[in-house]
Amino acid sequence: MGGLRTGTKSDLMPCLENLVPVKEDLSTPRVQVNILDGAGIINMLRPGTAKTFQGYATDVFVPHVTSQLQHVDRLDIVWDLYIADSLKADTRSKRGKGV
C-alpha cells in the first residue's frame, strides 16, 4: 500500500508555472463585478483635508470609487440597512442619531 507523502505545496509552483502560459498582466485582473462595502470604504479612507461631507465625497470617496471602475464592468456599493424591529435598529435607536 502507498503511504502519505508530506511536503510543501509551494515546491510544486516551478513545475506548474511552465505548464500555464501567461497571456496578460495578472497584477490587476479584469473582472465583471466588484461589490464594495460603503461603510467599510468610509472607515478605510481618511478625510485628509476635507472639512465637510461634500468635500470628503468630492476629494476622497468619488475618486476612490472611480478608480475601482477601471477594472470592472459593473460596480455595486452596498450600505447598511436598518430593518425595523431588528437588533441593529434597536441598538442604533438607543445610541441616538447624532447631530
mmCIF file with all atom_site columns, C-alpha atoms in Angstrom:
data_model
loop_
_atom_site.group_PDB
_atom_site.id
_atom_site.type_symbol
_atom_site.label_atom_id
_atom_site.label_alt_id
_atom_site.label_comp_id
_atom_site.label_asym_id
_atom_site.label_entity_id
_atom_site.label_seq_id
_atom_site.pdbx_PDB_ins_code
_atom_site.Cartn_x
_atom_site.Cartn_y
_atom_site.Cartn_z
_atom_site.occupancy
_atom_site.B_iso_or_equiv
_atom_site.pdbx_formal_charge
_atom_site.auth_seq_id
_atom_site.auth_comp_id
_atom_site.auth_asym_id
_atom_site.auth_atom_id
_atom_site.pdbx_PDB_model_num
ATOM 1  C CA . MET A 1 1  ? 0.000   0.000  0.000   1.00 0.00 ? 1  MET A CA 1
ATOM 2  C CA . GLY A 1 2  ? 1.037   3.561  -0.557  1.00 0.00 ? 2  GLY A CA 1
ATOM 3  C CA . GLY A 1 3  ? 1.993   5.934  2.165   1.00 0.00 ? 3  GLY A CA 1
ATOM 4  C CA . LEU A 1 4  ? 1.138   9.527  2.886   1.00 0.00 ? 4  LEU A CA 1
ATOM 5  C CA . ARG A 1 5  ? 3.760   11.855 1.480   1.00 0.00 ? 5  ARG A CA 1
ATOM 6  C CA . THR A 1 6  ? 4.321   15.164 3.153   1.00 0.00 ? 6  THR A CA 1
ATOM 7  C CA . GLY A 1 7  ? 5.762   18.240 1.548   1.00 0.00 ? 7  GLY A CA 1
ATOM 8  C CA . THR A 1 8  ? 5.281   21.896 0.832   1.00 0.00 ? 8  THR A CA 1
ATOM 9  C CA . LYS A 1 9  ? 2.717   22.857 -1.809  1.00 0.00 ? 9  LYS A CA 1
ATOM 10 C CA . SER A 1 10 ? 4.786   25.824 -2.895  1.00 0.00 ? 10 SER A CA 1
ATOM 11 C CA . ASP A 1 11 ? 7.503   23.396 -4.059  1.00 0.00 ? 11 ASP A CA 1
ATOM 12 C CA . LEU A 1 12 ? 5.158   22.456 -6.921  1.00 0.00 ? 12 LEU A CA 1
ATOM 13 C CA . MET A 1 13 ? 4.979   26.006 -8.306  1.00 0.00 ? 13 MET A CA 1
ATOM 14 C CA . PRO A 1 14 ? 8.112   25.918 -10.504 1.00 0.00 ? 14 PRO A CA 1
ATOM 15 C CA . CYS A 1 15 ? 6.872   22.719 -12.171 1.00 0.00 ? 15 CYS A CA 1
ATOM 16 C CA . LEU A 1 16 ? 3.351   24.046 -12.721 1.00 0.00 ? 16 LEU A CA 1
ATOM 17 C CA . GLU A 1 17 ? 4.310   27.553 -13.868 1.00 0.00 ? 17 GLU A CA 1
ATOM 18 C CA . ASN A 1 18 ? 5.896   26.135 -17.017 1.00 0.00 ? 18 ASN A CA 1
ATOM 19 C CA . LEU A 1 19 ? 2.601   24.431 -17.936 1.00 0.00 ? 19 LEU A CA 1
ATOM 20 C CA . VAL A 1 20 ? 0.486   27.605 -17.876 1.00 0.00 ? 20 VAL A CA 1
ATOM 21 C CA . PRO A 1 21 ? 1.172   30.286 -20.482 1.00 0.00 ? 21 PRO A CA 1
ATOM 22 C CA . VAL A 1 22 ? 0.756   33.840 -19.217 1.00 0.00 ? 22 VAL A CA 1
ATOM 23 C CA . LYS A 1 23 ? -1.132  35.983 -21.724 1.00 0.00 ? 23 LYS A CA 1
ATOM 24 C CA . GLU A 1 24 ? -1.743  39.171 -19.766 1.00 0.00 ? 24 GLU A CA 1
ATOM 25 C CA . ASP A 1 25 ? -0.667  41.168 -16.770 1.00 0.00 ? 25 ASP A CA 1
ATOM 26 C CA . LEU A 1 26 ? -2.308  39.446 -13.799 1.00 0.00 ? 26 LEU A CA 1
ATOM 27 C CA . SER A 1 27 ? -1.483  42.161 -11.266 1.00 0.00 ? 27 SER A CA 1
ATOM 28 C CA . THR A 1 28 ? -4.825  43.881 -11.977 1.00 0.00 ? 28 THR A CA 1
ATOM 29 C CA . PRO A 1 29 ? -7.206  41.254 -13.377 1.00 0.00 ? 29 PRO A CA 1
ATOM 30 C CA . ARG A 1 30 ? -10.314 42.313 -15.276 1.00 0.00 ? 30 ARG A CA 1
ATOM 31 C CA . VAL A 1 31 ? -13.470 41.152 -13.519 1.00 0.00 ? 31 VAL A CA 1
ATOM 32 C CA . GLN A 1 32 ? -17.126 41.597 -14.369 1.00 0.00 ? 32 GLN A CA 1
ATOM 33 C CA . VAL A 1 33 ? -18.488 42.726 -10.991 1.00 0.00 ? 33 VAL A CA 1
ATOM 34 C CA . ASN A 1 34 ? -16.960 44.224 -7.863  1.00 0.00 ? 34 ASN A CA 1
ATOM 35 C CA . ILE A 1 35 ? -19.068 44.656 -4.720  1.00 0.00 ? 35 ILE A CA 1
ATOM 36 C CA . LEU A 1 36 ? -17.851 47.206 -2.187  1.00 0.00 ? 36 LEU A CA 1
ATOM 37 C CA . ASP A 1 37 ? -18.974 47.784 1.399   1.00 0.00 ? 37 ASP A CA 1
ATOM 38 C CA . GLY A 1 38 ? -19.839 51.501 1.504   1.00 0.00 ? 38 GLY A CA 1
ATOM 39 C CA . ALA A 1 39 ? -19.404 51.813 5.272   1.00 0.00 ? 39 ALA A CA 1
ATOM 40 C CA . GLY A 1 40 ? -16.118 49.919 5.041   1.00 0.00 ? 40 GLY A CA 1
ATOM 41 C CA . ILE A 1 41 ? -14.815 52.346 2.436   1.00 0.00 ? 41 ILE A CA 1
ATOM 42 C CA . ILE A 1 42 ? -15.830 55.317 4.597   1.00 0.00 ? 42 ILE A CA 1
ATOM 43 C CA . ASN A 1 43 ? -13.888 53.843 7.527   1.00 0.00 ? 43 ASN A CA 1
ATOM 44 C CA . MET A 1 44 ? -10.920 52.883 5.356   1.00 0.00 ? 44 MET A CA 1
ATOM 45 C CA . LEU A 1 45 ? -10.382 56.213 3.570   1.00 0.00 ? 45 LEU A CA 1
ATOM 46 C CA . ARG A 1 46 ? -9.144  59.064 5.723   1.00 0.00 ? 46 ARG A CA 1
ATOM 47 C CA . PRO A 1 47 ? -10.713 62.500 5.141   1.00 0.00 ? 47 PRO A CA 1
ATOM 48 C CA . GLY A 1 48 ? -7.385  64.266 4.627   1.00 0.00 ? 48 GLY A CA 1
ATOM 49 C CA . THR A 1 49 ? -8.071  67.993 4.391   1.00 0.00 ? 49 THR A CA 1
ATOM 50 C CA . ALA A 1 50 ? -11.837 67.646 3.787   1.00 0.00 ? 50 ALA A CA 1
ATOM 51 C CA . LYS A 1 51 ? -13.898 69.555 6.354   1.00 0.00 ? 51 LYS A CA 1
ATOM 52 C CA . THR A 1 52 ? -17.403 68.713 5.119   1.00 0.00 ? 52 THR A CA 1
ATOM 53 C CA . PHE A 1 53 ? -19.145 65.620 3.792   1.00 0.00 ? 53 PHE A CA 1
ATOM 54 C CA . GLN A 1 54 ? -19.304 67.276 0.357   1.00 0.00 ? 54 GLN A CA 1
ATOM 55 C CA . GLY A 1 55 ? -15.550 67.853 0.452   1.00 0.00 ? 55 GLY A CA 1
ATOM 56 C CA . TYR A 1 56 ? -14.933 64.262 1.546   1.00 0.00 ? 56 TYR A CA 1
ATOM 57 C CA . ALA A 1 57 ? -17.174 62.931 -1.202  1.00 0.00 ? 57 ALA A CA 1
ATOM 58 C CA . THR A 1 58 ? -15.564 65.082 -3.897  1.00 0.00 ? 58 THR A CA 1
ATOM 59 C CA . ASP A 1 59 ? -11.926 64.773 -2.831  1.00 0.00 ? 59 ASP A CA 1
ATOM 60 C CA . VAL A 1 60 ? -11.746 61.263 -1.376  1.00 0.00 ? 60 VAL A CA 1
ATOM 61 C CA . PHE A 1 61 ? -14.756 58.950 -1.845  1.00 0.00 ? 61 PHE A CA 1
ATOM 62 C CA . VAL A 1 62 ? -15.659 59.568 -5.505  1.00 0.00 ? 62 VAL A CA 1
ATOM 63 C CA . PRO A 1 63 ? -12.033 59.362 -6.750  1.00 0.00 ? 63 PRO A CA 1
ATOM 64 C CA . HIS A 1 64 ? -11.630 56.027 -4.939  1.00 0.00 ? 64 HIS A CA 1
ATOM 65 C CA . VAL A 1 65 ? -14.831 54.624 -6.432  1.00 0.00 ? 65 VAL A CA 1
ATOM 66 C CA . THR A 1 66 ? -13.876 55.953 -9.875  1.00 0.00 ? 66 THR A CA 1
ATOM 67 C CA . SER A 1 67 ? -10.510 54.197 -9.651  1.00 0.00 ? 67 SER A CA 1
ATOM 68 C CA . GLN A 1 68 ? -12.334 50.924 -8.947  1.00 0.00 ? 68 GLN A CA 1
ATOM 69 C CA . LEU A 1 69 ? -14.232 51.286 -12.234 1.00 0.00 ? 69 LEU A CA 1
ATOM 70 C CA . GLN A 1 70 ? -11.017 50.868 -14.236 1.00 0.00 ? 70 GLN A CA 1
ATOM 71 C CA . HIS A 1 71 ? -11.044 47.076 -13.835 1.00 0.00 ? 71 HIS A CA 1
ATOM 72 C CA . VAL A 1 72 ? -14.719 46.088 -13.761 1.00 0.00 ? 72 VAL A CA 1
ATOM 73 C CA . ASP A 1 73 ? -17.785 46.123 -15.953 1.00 0.00 ? 73 ASP A CA 1
ATOM 74 C CA . ARG A 1 74 ? -20.141 46.679 -13.017 1.00 0.00 ? 74 ARG A CA 1
ATOM 75 C CA . LEU A 1 75 ? -19.551 48.172 -9.579  1.00 0.00 ? 75 LEU A CA 1
ATOM 76 C CA . ASP A 1 76 ? -22.029 47.803 -6.715  1.00 0.00 ? 76 ASP A CA 1
ATOM 77 C CA . ILE A 1 77 ? -21.728 49.606 -3.392  1.00 0.00 ? 77 ILE A CA 1
ATOM 78 C CA . VAL A 1 78 ? -23.770 48.152 -0.541  1.00 0.00 ? 78 VAL A CA 1
ATOM 79 C CA . TRP A 1 79 ? -24.732 50.052 2.608   1.00 0.00 ? 79 TRP A CA 1
ATOM 80 C CA . ASP A 1 80 ? -26.130 49.002 5.990   1.00 0.00 ? 80 ASP A CA 1
ATOM 81 C CA . LEU A 1 81 ? -29.891 48.670 6.149   1.00 0.00 ? 81 LEU A CA 1
ATOM 82 C CA . TYR A 1 82 ? -31.635 49.217 9.453   1.00 0.00 ? 82 TYR A CA 1
ATOM 83 C CA . ILE A 1 83 ? -34.695 46.973 9.338   1.00 0.00 ? 83 ILE A CA 1
ATOM 84 C CA . ALA A 1 84 ? -37.429 47.898 11.811  1.00 0.00 ? 84 ALA A CA 1
ATOM 85 C CA . ASP A 1 85 ? -37.543 45.638 14.905  1.00 0.00 ? 85 ASP A CA 1
ATOM 86 C CA . SER A 1 86 ? -34.013 44.330 14.274  1.00 0.00 ? 86 SER A CA 1
ATOM 87 C CA . LEU A 1 87 ? -31.252 44.225 16.866  1.00 0.00 ? 87 LEU A CA 1
ATOM 88 C CA . LYS A 1 88 ? -29.188 46.610 14.756  1.00 0.00 ? 88 LYS A CA 1
ATOM 89 C CA . ALA A 1 89 ? -32.011 49.179 14.539  1.00 0.00 ? 89 ALA A CA 1
ATOM 90 C CA . ASP A 1 90 ? -32.695 48.867 18.275  1.00 0.00 ? 90 ASP A CA 1
ATOM 91 C CA . THR A 1 91 ? -29.018 49.481 19.088  1.00 0.00 ? 91 THR A CA 1
ATOM 92 C CA . ARG A 1 92 ? -28.946 52.483 16.788  1.00 0.00 ? 92 ARG A CA 1
ATOM 93 C CA . SER A 1 93 ? -32.074 53.998 18.344  1.00 0.00 ? 93 SER A CA 1
ATOM 94 C CA . LYS A 1 94 ? -30.565 53.649 21.826  1.00 0.00 ? 94 LYS A CA 1
ATOM 95 C CA . ARG A 1 95 ? -27.313 55.229 20.670  1.00 0.00 ? 95 ARG A CA 1
ATOM 96 C CA . GLY A 1 96 ? -29.085 58.155 19.019  1.00 0.00 ? 96 GLY A CA 1
ATOM 97 C CA . LYS A 1 97 ? -28.865 59.615 15.561  1.00 0.00 ? 97 LYS A CA 1
ATOM 98 C CA . GLY A 1 98 ? -26.226 62.234 16.308  1.00 0.00 ? 98 GLY A CA 1
ATOM 99 C CA . VAL A 1 99 ? -26.063 65.789 15.086  1.00 0.00 ? 99 VAL A CA 1
#
